């Protein structure tokens, strides 16, 4: 028998560090302490800290099973009913962009996969163009851009002094970028800070992009989840679309429909003409085919069924409001707990002002480490906590942990 | 590039309309055709005798069980997917007593069906393997080229199909493998070669294995038809298992699209057999870095179905019966088509239809003949002359035979 080579070809492959976000849940699982709290990944939990499958999702899956729909390959661009529904959800069904066919929508693998398609498109068709991402931003944004080979740099965003938006710095950095850059913007509920521009600030940002010929690329992972209203949470995207921008928008249904593991989202490109939209769509397909051929059907059907049935759609809206409401509730309780325990006069109101699933506490890495090591509170090292993983019962405990880490650890 | 408002020129102006995918585009064209008698023999998707897509009984039962299971939720899977699925998929292709499994030298990652498994493996190789060159058989599944090229690997080909014999160009294959730069990645179809249906014999596989190992090449198996070639899951895994048995390293991309009828669920797995558990652990950590910026983690639904079926004795047995049923129906269509062509006196030797293995028949028809058949007989198939036997039924065989007959005899419509 011919002998194979003795040494592995991959002997020199080094051990990669665990993912900074997903790795947190793995560490949490390994912890046996009874007081442990997982505020790592942004996955919604009930007041009992259990994962939550939306009732409308259960109903939709029941319907799908009863209908016995087949499992044929979707087209490369995904389920047509889903693509129509998702574009309409984003822009409003009566939006002229939709009516005129000025949008290319391709079903993608949740937010990540949709961002990846958009980024790969930019790498191929706008070679050399830079993408600007906020400082800080979701950690995986950098990886996506690096892997497709798109140059990127950061624009100032978080102001640690105010624990708010560094609006001046943001505008300066957008101004300073080469004309025709791509600016990655969070549609609502900025991740990790929870800090969103005001409507006036959004207008000013749009003015700046227009001035510089920049292209917006919106990451919309929390539509409906931030305020509880699908329309309100889409206002930034709709504002830019109405101003005639050519733009990319990545959508995810992981959080707002709780479809995390089904990997359902979309990449949208808004263009000036339907002809351009058709061409762009055809080229997006060319990027998807050698990556995974066509997207998974299950999550797409769930979304299409929920959105396509007015009763289910109303129920969805109610469940979304419930989820957003629970998060606002824990923000309030946490704030009150911090206020009652910390008599130094420090302003903790950013907890209330921040929007969405996350709070950027302002804790440093070593302070965050203390949260985990001493208090068994799991969070990402940038100081981000997921309020979706907090319940009213644990607010006191968390407040103690935050105060101890903030004041006693340098 | 400067983006401007709607009235002015678009930064996208330089974009052209891309043509439809050569394989998936057949279905697009078929769907557009209003003609009632049309037949889709393009994409490799199994059809029943009634011409309908099939949901396997075991899949339906698995889905009912999953929906009724209150303990199930939709939380993110780990980056490399559902652990139970990974374990059982590896056992399916390698055998549960495989040295790679026993010695823990294996890493398996759930990926998006065959395509996704190939792509993730290719990306890993482009980053971590010294020889960034892969050899594909001629011909091969059309999408292979772009999968490897988009990942950043150079692509070359090795001789495979012999037009004259309609069989394997074994000598040519060994020559090209021998001439490839040492350490090249060699893509092999584990069974039921797509599009030709021509597989090496066990003796030929042994010769291929030795040639690959002698040159220090890295075999990368594409296993999309396990169970469909012979009707037996273990038999169809034979080639892969002999490579693993020699202690060497290899990559395996598995798909459950066809054998479990889970096409649109996108279920598959990439397995990498290495030399040691230490290497396997490090390789797994690097696979996560490839996957996370591509789609973060894989879809849960299809993998849950597969894990249930593979893990339940009754469901598994029932699956093997359904699988054999599908494979047998395809073989029966081969016979029907062959008989129909003989009955019409269609010129040529059509025994290759009987000899070819798996879902497809490589008819030997050329591009013009194919276009004729589509135009005049509404037979939708790929331009390389490949037809999906899984798309045929007793009703449609006569139409196909008529079409082939007309194309071959040069009859005008």
Coordinates of N, CA, C and O in Angstrom, one line a residue, chain A residues 283-374:
Chain A
X283 N -25.6 40.4 -10.9 CA -24.2 40.3 -10.5 C -24.1 39.9 -9.0 O -23.1 39.2 -8.6
X284 N -25.0 40.2 -8.2 CA -25.1 39.7 -6.8 C -25.2 38.2 -6.9 O -24.6 37.4 -6.1
X285 N -26.0 37.7 -7.8 CA -26.2 36.2 -7.9 C -24.9 35.5 -8.3 O -24.6 34.4 -7.8
X286 N -24.1 36.2 -9.1 CA -22.8 35.6 -9.5 C -21.9 35.5 -8.3 O -20.9 34.7 -8.3
X287 N -22.1 36.3 -7.3 CA -21.3 36.2 -6.1 C -21.8 35.1 -5.2 O -21.0 34.4 -4.5
X288 N -23.1 34.9 -5.1 CA -23.7 33.9 -4.2 C -23.5 32.5 -4.7 O -23.3 31.6 -3.9
X289 N -23.6 32.3 -6.0 CA -23.6 30.9 -6.5 C -22.3 30.2 -6.1 O -22.4 29.0 -5.7
X290 N -21.1 30.7 -6.2 CA -19.9 30.0 -5.8 C -19.7 30.0 -4.3 O -18.7 29.5 -3.9
X291 N -20.6 30.6 -3.6 CA -20.4 30.7 -2.1 C -21.3 29.6 -1.5 O -20.9 28.9 -0.6
X292 N -22.6 29.5 -1.9 CA -23.5 28.5 -1.3 C -24.6 28.1 -2.3 O -25.5 27.4 -1.9
X293 N -24.5 28.5 -3.5 CA -25.5 28.2 -4.6 C -26.8 28.9 -4.5 O -27.2 29.6 -5.4
X294 N -27.5 28.7 -3.4 CA -28.8 29.3 -3.2 C -29.1 29.3 -1.7 O -28.6 28.4 -1.0
X295 N -30.0 30.2 -1.2 CA -30.1 30.3 0.3 C -31.1 29.3 0.9 O -31.9 28.8 0.1
X296 N -31.1 29.2 2.2 CA -32.0 28.2 2.8 C -33.4 28.7 2.8 O -33.7 29.8 3.0
X297 N -34.3 27.7 2.6 CA -35.7 28.1 2.4 C -36.5 28.3 3.6 O -37.5 29.1 3.6
X298 N -36.2 27.6 4.7 CA -37.1 27.5 5.9 C -37.4 28.9 6.5 O -38.5 29.3 6.6
X299 N -36.3 29.6 6.8 CA -36.5 31.0 7.4 C -37.2 31.9 6.5 O -38.1 32.7 6.9
X300 N -36.9 31.8 5.2 CA -37.5 32.7 4.2 C -39.0 32.5 4.2 O -39.8 33.4 4.1
X301 N -39.4 31.2 4.2 CA -40.9 30.9 4.2 C -41.6 31.4 5.5 O -42.7 31.9 5.4
X302 N -40.9 31.3 6.6 CA -41.5 31.8 7.9 C -41.8 33.3 7.7 O -42.9 33.7 8.0
X303 N -40.8 34.0 7.3 CA -41.0 35.5 7.2 C -42.1 35.8 6.2 O -43.0 36.6 6.5
X304 N -42.1 35.1 5.0 CA -43.1 35.4 4.0 C -44.5 35.1 4.5 O -45.4 35.8 4.3
X305 N -44.6 34.0 5.3 CA -45.9 33.7 5.9 C -46.4 34.6 6.9 O -47.6 35.0 6.9
X306 N -45.5 35.1 7.8 CA -45.9 36.0 8.8 C -46.3 37.4 8.2 O -47.3 37.9 8.5
X307 N -45.4 37.9 7.3 CA -45.7 39.2 6.7 C -46.9 39.1 5.8 O -47.6 40.1 5.7
X308 N -47.1 38.0 5.2 CA -48.1 37.9 4.1 C -49.5 37.7 4.7 O -50.5 37.7 4.0
X309 N -49.6 37.4 6.0 CA -50.9 37.2 6.6 C -51.2 38.3 7.6 O -50.4 38.5 8.5
X310 N -52.3 39.1 7.4 CA -52.5 40.3 8.2 C -52.7 40.0 9.7 O -52.2 40.7 10.6
X311 N -53.3 38.8 10.0 CA -53.5 38.4 11.4 C -52.1 38.1 12.0 O -51.8 38.6 13.1
X312 N -51.3 37.3 11.3 CA -50.0 37.0 11.9 C -49.1 38.2 11.9 O -48.3 38.4 12.9
X313 N -49.2 39.1 11.0 CA -48.4 40.3 10.9 C -48.7 41.2 12.2 O -47.8 41.7 12.9
X314 N -50.0 41.3 12.5 CA -50.4 42.1 13.7 C -49.9 41.5 14.9 O -49.4 42.1 15.8
X315 N -50.0 40.1 15.0 CA -49.4 39.4 16.2 C -47.9 39.6 16.3 O -47.4 39.7 17.4
X316 N -47.3 39.6 15.1 CA -45.8 39.9 15.2 C -45.5 41.2 15.7 O -44.6 41.4 16.6
X317 N -46.3 42.2 15.3 CA -46.0 43.6 15.8 C -46.2 43.6 17.3 O -45.4 44.2 18.0
X318 N -47.2 42.9 17.8 CA -47.4 42.9 19.2 C -46.3 42.2 20.0 O -45.8 42.7 21.0
X319 N -45.8 41.1 19.4 CA -44.7 40.4 20.1 C -43.4 41.2 20.1 O -42.7 41.2 21.0
X320 N -43.2 42.0 19.0 CA -42.0 42.8 18.9 C -42.1 44.0 19.9 O -41.1 44.3 20.6
X321 N -43.3 44.5 20.1 CA -43.5 45.6 21.1 C -43.3 45.0 22.5 O -42.7 45.7 23.3
X322 N -43.7 43.8 22.7 CA -43.4 43.1 24.0 C -42.0 43.0 24.2 O -41.5 43.3 25.3
X323 N -41.2 42.5 23.3 CA -39.8 42.3 23.4 C -39.1 43.7 23.7 O -38.3 43.8 24.6
X324 N -39.4 44.6 22.8 CA -38.8 46.0 23.0 C -39.2 46.6 24.3 O -38.4 47.2 25.0
X325 N -40.4 46.3 24.7 CA -40.9 46.8 26.0 C -40.2 46.2 27.2 O -39.9 46.9 28.2
X326 N -39.9 44.9 27.1 CA -39.2 44.2 28.2 C -37.8 44.8 28.4 O -37.3 45.1 29.5
X327 N -37.2 45.1 27.3 CA -35.8 45.7 27.3 C -35.8 47.1 27.9 O -35.0 47.4 28.7
X328 N -36.8 47.9 27.5 CA -37.0 49.2 28.1 C -37.2 49.1 29.6 O -36.7 49.9 30.4
X329 N -37.9 48.1 30.0 CA -38.2 47.8 31.4 C -37.0 47.5 32.2 O -36.8 48.1 33.3
X330 N -36.1 46.7 31.7 CA -34.9 46.4 32.4 C -33.9 47.5 32.4 O -33.2 47.7 33.4
X331 N -33.9 48.3 31.3 CA -33.1 49.5 31.3 C -33.5 50.4 32.5 O -32.6 50.9 33.2
X332 N -34.8 50.6 32.7 CA -35.3 51.5 33.7 C -34.9 50.9 35.1 O -34.4 51.7 35.9
X333 N -35.1 49.6 35.3 CA -34.8 49.0 36.6 C -33.3 49.1 36.9 O -32.9 49.4 38.0
X334 N -32.5 48.8 35.9 CA -31.1 48.9 36.1 C -30.6 50.3 36.4 O -29.8 50.5 37.3
X335 N -31.2 51.2 35.7 CA -30.9 52.6 36.0 C -31.2 53.0 37.4 O -30.4 53.6 38.2
X336 N -32.4 52.6 37.8 CA -32.8 52.9 39.2 C -31.9 52.3 40.2 O -31.6 52.9 41.3
X337 N -31.5 51.0 39.9 CA -30.6 50.3 40.9 C -29.3 51.0 41.0 O -28.7 51.2 42.1
X338 N -28.7 51.4 39.8 CA -27.4 52.1 39.9 C -27.5 53.4 40.6 O -26.7 53.8 41.4
X339 N -28.6 54.1 40.4 CA -28.8 55.4 41.1 C -28.9 55.3 42.6 O -28.4 56.1 43.3
X340 N -29.6 54.2 43.0 CA -29.8 54.0 44.4 C -28.5 53.5 45.1 O -28.3 53.8 46.3
X341 N -27.7 52.8 44.3 CA -26.4 52.3 45.0 C -25.2 53.2 44.8 O -24.3 53.2 45.6
X342 N -25.2 54.0 43.8 CA -24.1 54.9 43.5 C -24.4 56.3 43.9 O -25.1 57.0 43.2
X343 N -23.8 56.7 45.0 CA -24.2 58.1 45.5 C -23.2 59.1 45.1 O -23.2 60.3 45.6
X344 N -22.3 58.8 44.2 CA -21.2 59.7 43.7 C -21.8 60.8 42.8 O -21.1 61.8 42.6
X345 N -23.0 60.6 42.3 CA -23.5 61.6 41.4 C -23.2 61.4 40.0 O -23.5 62.2 39.1
X346 N -22.5 60.2 39.7 CA -22.2 59.9 38.3 C -23.5 59.7 37.5 O -24.5 59.2 38.0
X347 N -23.5 60.3 36.3 CA -24.7 60.2 35.4 C -24.8 58.9 34.7 O -24.0 58.6 33.8
X348 N -25.7 58.1 35.2 CA -26.0 56.8 34.6 C -27.1 56.8 33.6 O -27.6 55.8 33.1
X349 N -27.6 58.0 33.2 CA -28.8 58.1 32.4 C -28.6 57.6 31.0 O -29.5 57.4 30.2
X350 N -27.3 57.4 30.6 CA -27.1 56.8 29.2 C -27.7 55.5 29.1 O -28.1 55.1 28.0
X351 N -27.9 54.8 30.2 CA -28.6 53.5 30.2 C -30.0 53.7 29.6 O -30.5 52.8 28.8
X352 N -30.7 54.8 29.9 CA -32.0 55.0 29.4 C -32.0 55.6 28.0 O -32.9 55.4 27.2
X353 N -31.0 56.4 27.7 CA -31.0 57.1 26.4 C -30.6 56.1 25.3 O -31.0 56.2 24.2
X354 N -29.7 55.1 25.6 CA -29.3 54.2 24.6 C -30.5 53.3 24.1 O -31.4 53.1 24.9
X355 N -30.4 52.9 22.9 CA -31.6 52.3 22.3 C -31.2 50.8 21.8 O -30.2 50.6 21.3
X356 N -32.2 49.9 22.0 CA -32.0 48.6 21.4 C -31.5 47.6 22.5 O -31.6 47.8 23.7
X357 N -30.9 46.6 22.0 CA -30.5 45.4 22.8 C -29.3 45.7 23.7 O -29.1 45.1 24.7
X358 N -28.5 46.6 23.2 CA -27.2 46.7 23.9 C -27.0 48.0 24.7 O -27.6 49.0 24.4
X359 N -26.1 47.9 25.7 CA -25.7 49.1 26.4 C -24.2 49.2 26.4 O -23.6 48.2 26.7
X360 N -23.7 50.3 26.0 CA -22.2 50.5 26.0 C -21.9 51.1 27.4 O -22.2 52.3 27.6
X361 N -21.4 50.3 28.3 CA -21.3 50.8 29.7 C -20.2 51.7 29.9 O -20.2 52.5 30.9
X362 N -19.2 51.7 29.0 CA -18.1 52.6 29.2 C -17.0 51.8 30.1 O -15.9 52.4 30.4
X363 N -17.3 50.6 30.5 CA -16.3 49.8 31.2 C -15.2 49.4 30.3 O -15.3 49.1 29.2
X364 N -14.0 49.5 30.9 CA -12.8 49.1 30.1 C -12.6 47.6 30.1 O -13.4 46.9 30.7
X365 N -11.6 47.2 29.4 CA -11.4 45.7 29.3 C -11.1 45.1 30.6 O -11.7 44.1 31.0
X366 N -10.3 45.7 31.4 CA -10.0 45.1 32.7 C -11.2 45.2 33.6 O -11.4 44.3 34.5
X367 N -12.0 46.2 33.5 CA -13.2 46.3 34.3 C -14.2 45.2 33.8 O -14.9 44.6 34.6
X368 N -14.3 45.0 32.5 CA -15.1 44.0 32.0 C -14.7 42.6 32.4 O -15.5 41.7 32.7
X369 N -13.4 42.4 32.5 CA -12.8 41.2 33.0 C -13.2 40.9 34.4 O -13.6 39.8 34.8
X370 N -13.2 42.0 35.2 CA -13.7 41.9 36.6 C -15.1 41.5 36.7 O -15.5 40.7 37.5
X371 N -15.9 42.0 35.8 CA -17.3 41.6 35.7 C -17.5 40.1 35.6 O -18.3 39.5 36.3
X372 N -16.6 39.5 34.7 CA -16.7 38.1 34.5 C -16.0 37.3 35.6 O -16.6 36.4 36.2
X373 N -14.8 37.7 35.9 CA -14.0 36.9 36.8 C -14.6 36.9 38.2 O -14.6 35.9 38.9
X374 N -15.0 38.1 38.7 CA -15.5 38.2 40.1 C -17.0 37.9 40.2 O -17.5 37.3 41.1

